[in-house]
Amino acid sequence: MFVRFFSAAILVSCLLGTSAQAQTQLTAQMRFQQGPIGSMFKLPDPRGEFVRLCAPHMVGRWAHPETVCSCLHDHAAATVEDNDLREALLRGISETGVPTIETAWVPASKQSEIGPTFTKIAKPTLQCMFEPSN
């Protein structure tokens, strides 16, 4: 009888210990995701990353490179509806500092839309470069 009671007590303590350990691990994992270390693993803001890549090309050309790059990003994102053309345009601006679309960056079926895309963004681009605060 004593052996059964002792075995049951050990089994209950093991089960409770495992449950408490699992709860502790879950709580620690949640704290990790919410804490400063977990925030380091977040993906960068696409707009901020674009400005970071674009601005060095604008230094020396414009008084406020970050403002010009932010403006270009915002107008490209708002004006160009097609995702492939928009991504190609943003890539061109971030790599060269000027609106550029290489045909290799766009599917063949959309390459005929490159010219009209530049027509759409011409005026906003000039506004960004010469009136960036507007």
Coordinates of C-alpha atoms in Angstrom, one line a residue:
M1 CA 0.0 0.0 0.0
F2 CA 2.8 2.4 0.9
V3 CA 4.5 1.7 -2.5
R4 CA 1.3 2.5 -4.4
F5 CA 0.8 5.7 -2.4
F6 CA 4.5 6.7 -3.0
S7 CA 4.3 5.9 -6.7
A8 CA 1.1 7.9 -7.1
A9 CA 2.7 10.9 -5.3
I10 CA 5.7 10.8 -7.6
L11 CA 3.5 10.5 -10.7
V12 CA 1.4 13.5 -9.6
S13 CA 4.5 15.6 -8.8
C14 CA 6.0 14.8 -12.2
L15 CA 2.8 15.8 -14.1
L16 CA 2.5 19.0 -12.1
G17 CA 6.1 19.8 -12.6
T18 CA 5.9 19.2 -16.4
S19 CA 2.8 21.5 -16.6
A20 CA 4.5 24.2 -14.6
Q21 CA 7.6 24.0 -16.7
A22 CA 5.6 24.2 -20.0
Q23 CA 3.8 27.3 -18.6
T24 CA 7.1 28.9 -17.6
Q25 CA 8.6 28.2 -21.1
L26 CA 5.6 29.7 -22.8
T27 CA 5.7 32.8 -20.6
A28 CA 9.5 33.2 -21.3
Q29 CA 8.9 32.8 -25.0
M30 CA 6.2 35.5 -25.0
R31 CA 8.5 37.9 -23.1
F32 CA 11.2 37.3 -25.6
Q33 CA 9.0 38.1 -28.6
Q34 CA 7.7 41.3 -26.9
G35 CA 11.1 42.5 -25.4
P36 CA 13.9 44.4 -27.0
I37 CA 15.7 41.3 -28.3
G38 CA 12.6 40.1 -30.1
S39 CA 12.1 43.4 -31.8
M40 CA 15.6 43.1 -33.4
F41 CA 14.2 40.4 -35.6
K42 CA 11.5 42.4 -37.2
L43 CA 11.7 43.1 -40.9
P44 CA 12.7 46.6 -41.9
D45 CA 10.1 49.1 -43.0
P46 CA 10.1 48.9 -46.9
R47 CA 9.8 52.7 -47.2
G48 CA 12.7 53.3 -44.7
E49 CA 14.8 50.7 -46.5
F50 CA 14.1 52.4 -49.8
V51 CA 15.1 55.8 -48.4
R52 CA 18.3 54.3 -46.9
L53 CA 19.3 52.9 -50.3
C54 CA 18.2 55.9 -52.3
A55 CA 19.6 58.8 -50.2
P56 CA 23.3 58.2 -51.0
H57 CA 22.6 58.7 -54.7
M58 CA 20.9 62.1 -53.9
V59 CA 23.7 63.5 -51.7
G60 CA 25.3 66.4 -53.6
R61 CA 22.4 66.7 -56.0
W62 CA 19.7 67.9 -53.5
A63 CA 19.8 69.7 -50.2
H64 CA 17.5 67.2 -48.5
P65 CA 18.1 63.7 -50.0
E66 CA 15.9 61.8 -47.6
T67 CA 13.0 64.1 -48.3
V68 CA 13.4 63.7 -52.0
C69 CA 13.7 59.9 -51.7
S70 CA 10.6 59.7 -49.4
C71 CA 8.6 61.8 -51.9
L72 CA 9.7 59.6 -54.8
H73 CA 8.7 56.5 -52.9
D74 CA 5.3 57.8 -51.9
H75 CA 4.5 59.0 -55.4
A76 CA 5.7 55.8 -57.1
A77 CA 3.7 53.7 -54.6
A78 CA 0.6 55.8 -55.1
T79 CA 0.8 56.4 -58.9
V80 CA 1.9 53.1 -60.3
E81 CA -0.8 50.5 -59.9
D82 CA 1.0 47.5 -61.3
N83 CA 3.1 45.7 -58.7
D84 CA 5.8 44.6 -61.1
L85 CA 6.3 48.0 -62.6
R86 CA 6.2 49.7 -59.2
E87 CA 8.8 47.3 -57.8
A88 CA 11.0 47.8 -60.9
L89 CA 10.7 51.6 -60.6
L90 CA 11.5 51.6 -56.9
R91 CA 14.5 49.4 -57.6
G92 CA 15.7 51.7 -60.3
I93 CA 15.4 54.8 -58.1
S94 CA 17.1 53.1 -55.1
E95 CA 20.0 51.8 -57.2
T96 CA 20.6 54.9 -59.4
G97 CA 18.9 57.9 -57.8
V98 CA 16.8 58.5 -60.8
P99 CA 13.6 56.8 -62.1
T100 CA 14.9 53.8 -64.1
I101 CA 13.2 50.6 -65.2
E102 CA 15.4 47.9 -66.8
T103 CA 13.4 45.7 -69.2
A104 CA 14.9 42.6 -67.4
W105 CA 13.2 43.7 -64.2
V106 CA 9.7 43.5 -65.8
P107 CA 7.9 40.5 -67.3
A108 CA 7.9 40.5 -71.1
S109 CA 4.1 41.0 -71.1
K110 CA 4.4 44.3 -69.3
Q111 CA 7.5 45.8 -71.0
S112 CA 5.2 47.8 -73.3
E113 CA 3.9 49.6 -70.2
I114 CA 7.3 51.0 -69.2
G115 CA 6.9 54.2 -71.3
P116 CA 3.4 55.0 -70.0
T117 CA 4.6 54.4 -66.4
F118 CA 7.3 57.1 -66.9
T119 CA 4.7 59.4 -68.3
K120 CA 2.6 58.9 -65.1
I121 CA 5.4 59.7 -62.8
A122 CA 7.1 62.5 -64.7
K123 CA 5.3 65.4 -63.0
P124 CA 5.4 63.9 -59.5
T125 CA 9.1 63.2 -59.9
L126 CA 9.9 66.8 -60.9
Q127 CA 7.8 68.0 -57.9
C128 CA 9.7 65.8 -55.6
M129 CA 13.1 67.0 -56.8
F130 CA 12.3 70.7 -57.0
E131 CA 9.4 71.1 -54.5
P132 CA 10.0 68.2 -52.0
S133 CA 8.0 69.8 -49.2
N134 CA 4.8 69.7 -51.3

